[in-house]
Coordinates of C-alpha atoms and ligand atoms in Angstrom, one line a residue:
M1 CA 29.5 36.5 4.3
R2 CA 31.1 37.5 1.0
G3 CA 34.3 35.7 1.9
L4 CA 32.5 32.5 2.7
L5 CA 30.4 32.5 -0.4
C6 CA 33.1 33.5 -2.8
F7 CA 36.1 31.8 -1.1
Y8 CA 37.8 30.7 -4.2
L9 CA 36.7 33.3 -6.6
V10 CA 38.8 36.2 -7.6
A11 CA 36.6 38.7 -9.3
T12 CA 34.2 40.5 -7.0
D13 CA 31.6 41.1 -9.8
V14 CA 31.0 37.4 -10.0
C15 CA 30.5 37.3 -6.3
A16 CA 28.0 40.1 -6.6
F17 CA 26.2 38.1 -9.3
L18 CA 25.9 35.0 -7.1
E19 CA 24.9 36.9 -4.0
S20 CA 22.3 38.9 -5.9
Q21 CA 20.6 35.8 -7.3
Y22 CA 21.3 32.9 -5.0
V23 CA 21.3 31.9 -1.4
K24 CA 23.7 29.2 -0.2
T25 CA 21.8 26.3 1.3
K26 CA 22.7 22.9 2.7
V27 CA 23.7 19.6 1.1
L28 CA 21.7 17.1 3.1
E29 CA 22.5 13.4 3.4
D30 CA 20.4 11.5 0.9
L31 CA 19.2 8.8 3.3
N32 CA 16.5 7.2 1.2
T33 CA 16.2 5.0 -1.8
C34 CA 13.0 6.4 -3.1
K35 CA 14.6 7.1 -6.5
N36 CA 11.4 6.4 -8.4
D37 CA 9.5 9.2 -6.8
N38 CA 9.2 12.1 -9.1
Y39 CA 9.9 15.2 -7.0
H40 CA 13.6 15.6 -7.6
H41 CA 13.2 17.6 -10.7
F42 CA 16.7 17.3 -12.1
I43 CA 17.0 19.4 -15.2
S44 CA 20.5 18.8 -16.6
M45 CA 24.2 18.6 -15.7
A46 CA 27.4 19.9 -17.1
I47 CA 31.1 20.2 -16.4
V48 CA 31.9 23.8 -15.5
S49 CA 35.1 25.6 -14.6
S50 CA 33.7 27.6 -11.6
I51 CA 30.8 28.1 -9.3
I52 CA 29.9 31.2 -11.2
E53 CA 29.6 29.3 -14.4
C54 CA 27.3 26.8 -12.7
G55 CA 25.2 29.8 -11.4
R56 CA 25.1 31.3 -14.9
L57 CA 23.9 28.0 -16.3
C58 CA 21.1 27.9 -13.7
S59 CA 20.2 31.5 -14.5
S60 CA 20.0 30.8 -18.2
A61 CA 17.8 27.7 -17.8
N62 CA 14.2 29.0 -17.5
E63 CA 13.1 26.4 -15.0
C64 CA 16.2 26.3 -12.8
R65 CA 15.8 27.3 -9.2
R66 CA 18.6 25.4 -7.5
F67 CA 22.0 24.1 -8.4
M68 CA 24.7 21.9 -6.8
L69 CA 28.3 22.0 -7.7
N70 CA 30.9 19.3 -6.9
I71 CA 34.2 21.2 -6.7
R72 CA 36.2 18.0 -6.9
N73 CA 35.0 17.1 -10.4
N74 CA 33.4 20.4 -11.4
M75 CA 30.1 18.7 -12.0
C76 CA 27.2 21.2 -12.0
M77 CA 23.7 19.9 -11.5
L78 CA 20.5 22.0 -12.1
Y79 CA 17.2 21.4 -10.5
E80 CA 13.7 22.9 -10.9
S81 CA 12.6 23.3 -7.3
G82 CA 13.6 22.9 -3.7
E83 CA 15.7 24.6 -1.2
N84 CA 18.5 22.2 -0.2
C85 CA 20.4 19.6 -2.2
F86 CA 20.6 15.9 -1.5
S87 CA 23.6 13.7 -2.0
S88 CA 24.6 10.3 -0.8
S89 CA 28.4 10.9 -1.4
D90 CA 31.0 13.6 -1.4
R91 CA 28.8 16.0 0.5
L92 CA 31.7 17.9 1.8
V93 CA 32.9 19.0 -1.6
K94 CA 29.4 19.9 -2.9
Y95 CA 27.8 23.3 -2.7
C96 CA 24.1 24.1 -3.0
Y97 CA 22.5 27.3 -3.9
R98 CA 18.8 28.2 -4.1
Q99 CA 17.7 31.0 -6.4
K100 CA 16.3 34.1 -4.8
S101 CA 13.7 36.0 -6.8
I102 CA 15.2 37.7 -9.8
C103 CA 14.2 41.3 -9.8
D104 CA 14.9 44.4 -11.9
E105 CA 13.5 47.8 -11.4
G106 CA 10.2 46.8 -12.9
S107 CA 9.4 43.4 -11.5
C108 CA 10.6 40.0 -10.5
V109 CA 10.5 36.8 -12.4
R110 CA 11.1 33.2 -11.7
C111 CA 10.1 33.3 -8.1
P112 CA 11.0 30.2 -6.0
I113 CA 8.2 27.7 -6.3
G114 CA 5.3 28.8 -4.1
Y115 CA 6.2 32.5 -4.3
Y116 CA 4.1 34.7 -6.6
G117 CA 3.3 38.3 -7.3
D118 CA 5.2 40.8 -9.5
R119 CA 7.7 41.2 -6.6
C120 CA 7.4 37.5 -5.5
Q121 CA 6.0 39.1 -2.4
H122 CA 3.3 36.5 -1.8
I123 CA 3.5 32.9 -0.8
I124 CA 0.8 30.3 -1.3
E125 CA -0.9 29.0 1.8
D126 CA -0.9 25.4 0.8
C127 CA -0.7 23.3 -2.4
S128 CA -4.4 23.7 -3.2
D129 CA -4.0 27.5 -3.0
G130 CA -1.1 27.3 -5.4
F131 CA -3.1 25.2 -7.9
E132 CA -6.2 27.4 -7.6
R133 CA -4.3 30.6 -8.2
D134 CA -2.5 29.0 -11.1
V135 CA 0.9 30.4 -9.9
V136 CA 2.7 27.0 -10.0
P137 CA 3.7 24.5 -12.6
Q138 CA 1.0 21.7 -12.8
K139 CA 3.1 18.8 -11.5
Y140 CA 4.7 17.3 -8.5
M141 CA 7.0 19.9 -6.9
L142 CA 8.8 20.8 -3.8
S143 CA 7.2 24.1 -2.8
F144 CA 7.3 26.8 -0.2
I145 CA 4.0 27.4 1.6
S146 CA 3.1 29.8 4.3
P147 CA 0.2 28.4 6.3
V148 CA 0.7 31.1 8.9
S149 CA 1.3 34.6 7.6
K150 CA 4.3 36.4 9.0
Q151 CA 6.0 33.2 9.9
P152 CA 8.8 31.8 7.8
P153 CA 7.6 29.6 5.0
I154 CA 7.9 25.8 5.2
E155 CA 8.9 23.5 2.4
V156 CA 6.5 20.7 1.5
K157 CA 5.8 18.3 -1.3
C158 CA 2.9 19.4 -3.5
Q159 CA 1.0 17.7 -6.3
F160 CA -0.1 20.7 -8.2
Q161 CA -2.7 18.7 -10.1
Y162 CA -6.3 17.6 -9.4
G163 CA -6.9 20.6 -7.1
G164 CA -3.4 20.7 -5.5
L165 CA -2.5 18.2 -2.8
T166 CA -0.2 18.9 0.2
L167 CA 1.7 15.8 1.5
I168 CA 1.4 15.3 5.2
Q169 CA 2.6 11.7 5.7
Y170 CA 4.5 9.2 3.6
R171 CA 5.6 5.6 4.3
N172 CA 7.2 3.4 1.7
I173 CA 8.7 0.0 2.4
D174 CA 11.3 0.7 -0.4
C175 CA 12.7 3.8 1.4
L176 CA 15.0 3.8 4.3
E177 CA 13.0 3.1 7.4
V178 CA 12.3 6.0 9.7
N179 CA 11.3 5.3 13.3
F180 CA 7.7 6.5 13.9
N181 CA 7.8 5.6 17.6
R182 CA 8.3 9.2 18.5
S183 CA 7.5 11.6 21.3
W184 CA 4.7 14.2 21.4
E185 CA 7.2 17.0 20.6
E186 CA 8.4 15.2 17.5
Y187 CA 4.9 14.5 16.2
V188 CA 4.1 18.2 16.8
H189 CA 7.1 19.5 14.8
G190 CA 7.4 16.7 12.2
F191 CA 10.2 14.3 11.3
G192 CA 11.7 12.2 8.6
N193 CA 13.1 13.0 5.3
I194 CA 11.2 15.1 2.8
H195 CA 12.2 12.7 0.0
G196 CA 11.4 9.6 2.1
N197 CA 9.4 8.4 5.1
Y198 CA 8.0 11.6 6.5
W199 CA 5.6 13.2 8.9
L200 CA 4.8 16.9 8.3
G201 CA 3.9 17.7 11.9
L202 CA 0.7 18.3 13.8
E203 CA 1.2 22.0 14.2
N204 CA 1.7 22.4 10.4
I205 CA -1.4 20.2 9.7
H206 CA -3.4 22.3 12.1
N207 CA -2.2 25.6 10.6
I208 CA -3.0 24.4 7.0
G209 CA -6.5 23.3 8.1
K210 CA -7.2 26.8 9.5
R211 CA -6.7 28.5 6.2
F212 CA -9.8 27.2 4.4
P213 CA -13.2 25.9 5.6
R214 CA -13.0 22.4 4.1
Y215 CA -10.2 20.0 3.5
K216 CA -10.4 16.4 2.6
L217 CA -7.9 13.8 3.7
C218 CA -6.8 11.7 0.7
V219 CA -5.4 8.3 1.5
V220 CA -3.5 6.2 -1.1
L221 CA -2.4 2.7 -0.4
T222 CA -0.3 0.5 -2.6
A223 CA -0.2 -3.3 -2.1
G224 CA 1.7 -5.2 -4.7
D225 CA 0.8 -3.7 -8.0
V226 CA -2.6 -2.6 -6.8
Y227 CA -3.4 1.0 -5.9
Y228 CA -6.3 2.0 -3.6
Q229 CA -7.6 5.4 -2.7
G230 CA -10.1 7.0 -0.4
Y231 CA -11.2 10.4 0.7
Y232 CA -12.4 11.7 4.0
Y233 CA -14.3 15.0 3.9
E234 CA -14.1 17.9 6.3
F235 CA -10.8 16.9 7.8
N236 CA -9.0 19.2 10.2
I237 CA -7.3 19.1 13.5
S238 CA -7.7 21.3 16.5
S239 CA -4.8 23.1 18.3
S240 CA -2.1 21.9 20.7
T241 CA -4.2 23.0 23.7
D242 CA -6.9 20.6 22.5
D243 CA -4.4 17.8 21.8
Y244 CA -4.8 18.2 18.0
R245 CA -8.2 16.5 18.1
V246 CA -9.2 15.2 14.7
H247 CA -12.3 16.3 12.9
I248 CA -13.2 13.9 10.1
V249 CA -16.6 13.3 8.5
T250 CA -17.8 11.3 5.6
F251 CA -15.8 8.7 3.7
D252 CA -16.2 8.7 -0.1
D253 CA -16.6 5.2 -1.2
D254 CA -15.3 5.0 -4.7
P255 CA -16.0 1.5 -6.0
G256 CA -13.3 -0.1 -7.9
D257 CA -10.1 1.0 -6.3
S258 CA -11.5 2.1 -2.9
T259 CA -9.4 1.7 0.2
G260 CA -12.6 1.0 2.2
D261 CA -13.2 3.0 5.4
A262 CA -11.0 2.2 8.3
L263 CA -11.4 5.5 10.1
T264 CA -15.0 6.5 10.6
K265 CA -17.3 3.5 10.6
G266 CA -19.5 2.8 13.6
I267 CA -17.7 2.3 16.9
Y268 CA -14.4 2.6 15.1
N269 CA -15.0 6.3 14.3
I270 CA -11.9 8.3 15.2
N271 CA -13.8 11.6 14.7
G272 CA -13.2 13.8 17.8
R273 CA -10.3 11.7 19.1
P274 CA -7.2 13.5 20.4
F275 CA -3.8 12.6 19.1
S276 CA -1.8 10.2 21.3
T277 CA 1.9 9.4 21.6
Y278 CA 3.7 7.1 24.1
D279 CA 4.5 10.1 26.3
R280 CA 1.0 11.7 26.0
D281 CA -1.5 8.9 25.8
S282 CA -5.2 9.8 25.8
T283 CA -6.2 6.1 25.5
S284 CA -6.7 3.7 28.4
Y285 CA -5.2 0.9 26.5
G286 CA -1.6 1.9 25.9
C287 CA -2.3 2.2 22.2
P288 CA 0.8 4.3 21.1
R289 CA 3.1 1.8 22.8
R290 CA 1.3 -1.2 21.3
F291 CA 1.3 0.3 17.8
Q292 CA 4.7 1.9 18.3
A293 CA 3.5 5.2 16.9
G294 CA 1.4 8.3 17.3
W295 CA -2.1 8.5 16.0
W296 CA -5.7 9.5 16.7
Y297 CA -6.3 6.2 18.5
L298 CA -9.7 5.1 19.7
D299 CA -10.3 4.7 23.5
D300 CA -11.0 1.1 22.8
P301 CA -8.9 -2.1 23.1
V302 CA -8.8 -2.2 19.3
C303 CA -7.0 1.2 19.3
S304 CA -7.3 1.6 15.5
R305 CA -8.5 -0.2 12.5
S306 CA -5.6 1.2 10.5
N307 CA -1.9 1.3 11.2
V308 CA -0.2 3.8 8.9
N309 CA 2.3 5.3 11.4
G310 CA 3.3 2.1 13.1
K311 CA 6.2 -0.3 12.3
R312 CA 6.1 -1.7 8.8
S313 CA 6.4 -5.3 9.9
A314 CA 6.3 -7.0 13.2
G315 CA 5.1 -10.3 14.6
E316 CA 1.8 -9.1 15.9
F317 CA -1.1 -8.1 13.8
E318 CA -1.5 -4.7 15.2
A319 CA 2.1 -3.7 14.8
T320 CA 2.2 -4.3 11.1
W321 CA 1.1 -1.8 8.5
H322 CA -2.5 -2.5 7.6
W323 CA -5.8 -1.0 6.7
L324 CA -8.8 -2.9 7.9
D325 CA -11.9 -1.5 6.3
N326 CA -15.5 -1.5 7.3
L327 CA -16.2 -4.7 5.3
G328 CA -13.5 -6.6 7.1
N329 CA -11.1 -6.5 4.2
R330 CA -7.6 -6.0 5.3
T331 CA -5.0 -4.5 3.1
D332 CA -1.4 -5.1 4.0
F333 CA 0.1 -2.2 2.1
S334 CA 3.7 -1.4 1.2
K335 CA 3.2 2.3 0.7
V336 CA 0.8 4.8 2.2
I337 CA 0.4 8.5 1.3
L338 CA -1.7 11.0 3.2
R339 CA -2.4 14.3 1.6
L340 CA -4.7 17.3 2.1
L341 CA -6.9 18.8 -0.6
R342 CA -9.3 21.7 -0.4
H343 CA -12.9 21.0 -1.4
Ligands
NAG1 C1 9.0 3.5 21.8 O1 9.7 4.6 22.4 C2 9.6 4.6 23.8 C3 10.3 5.8 24.3 O2 11.6 5.8 23.8 C4 10.1 3.3 24.4 O3 10.0 3.3 25.8 C5 9.5 2.1 23.8 O4 10.1 0.9 24.2 C6 9.5 2.2 22.3 N1 8.8 1.1 21.7 C7 9.4 0.2 20.9 C8 8.6 -1.0 20.5 O5 10.5 0.3 20.5
NAG2 C1 -13.0 21.9 11.6 O1 -14.1 21.9 10.7 C2 -15.3 22.0 11.3 C3 -16.4 21.8 10.3 O2 -16.0 21.8 9.0 C4 -15.4 23.4 12.0 O3 -16.7 23.5 12.7 C5 -14.3 23.5 13.0 O4 -14.3 24.8 13.6 C6 -12.9 23.3 12.3 N1 -11.9 23.3 13.3 C7 -10.7 23.9 13.1 C8 -9.8 23.8 14.3 O5 -10.5 24.5 12.2
NAG3 C1 -13.6 -7.3 0.1 O1 -14.1 -6.3 -0.7 C2 -14.6 -6.8 -1.9 C3 -15.2 -5.6 -2.7 O2 -14.2 -4.7 -2.9 C4 -15.7 -7.8 -1.7 O3 -16.2 -8.3 -2.9 C5 -15.2 -8.9 -0.8 O4 -16.3 -9.8 -0.5 C6 -14.7 -8.3 0.5 N1 -14.1 -9.4 1.3 C7 -14.5 -9.5 2.6 C8 -13.8 -10.6 3.4 O5 -15.3 -8.7 3.1

């Protein structure tokens, strides 16, 4: 391991420094164009002479928790959160390191985002937990969460404001398209790019929902310059053995910028519906194939009054992103965000 990490360093003390403070992680292909989203948390960059100098720069910047070095041009980039680095070019000459907890005999400081405690021994359960405990910066961050204790933490996008929201789904017409016509297995484990079009995974959503008695599902739609939002109370989903059945109760009608209710009104109420994919379809109408996506479809020829997981545009009505509310207003959105919030 030491040889790999320190392959072009001479002094072993600097290797010891890197290994004591950082973990080498991946440089992932940056497949999206969502540059205007505010989760990247770039701090600063500098030309350095070695990887150790880049590491020391990160260690000296209070908020740095990850750095990336390009060994071709010696550019060192510092970031505030996250595990892996993202790059659209030169990935093979770039190295990414994530900070471990920095501990001396007494205690640890600057835990990775989501870890807390004087030994960084705890991990938040979800983004609301982080916000409520006040152990995270109050902004958009990539964070580690641990919805199931004793299992490895997962990395999610958090908005550590307004109670703390955990991102579970993201579609944006300006990001590289990700195919949402996926199998049961893929919907269970999640897919997409954490900085782009994304599905967190049914198992993770189920596990988060188990940690606290009441969550609300927050829906944000953007159509043109207009922004709509809506909340569904008491949202959770059951386990895999029960096909991740959705539990969703009241809709909060917030006049002004409301999305309107496409999920729970009258005969179009999805409450109690199991999740369906093309290879595990609980509907009698082939809904996942028609919508080209997984969802909690109704057992009705309508399938769903919303299409947030389907294709973003297609000839037919049902296969194009839309949100058809209880008043018959249809929003053809260009961006949708689903998040969970404790209440
Ligand atoms: C969705 O995926 C399934 C399985 O790969 C495939 O049979 C089906 O044709 C796909 N639908 C579309 C519209 O691509
Ligand atoms: C979902 O929430 C309801 C009521 O809030 C509760 O009765 C049910 O047990 C919850 N289900 C799961 C799987 O957590
Ligand atoms: C759409 O909703 C608005 C209120 O937000 C309402 O004034 C309008 O009549 C609705 N349109 C239809 C077709 O229902």
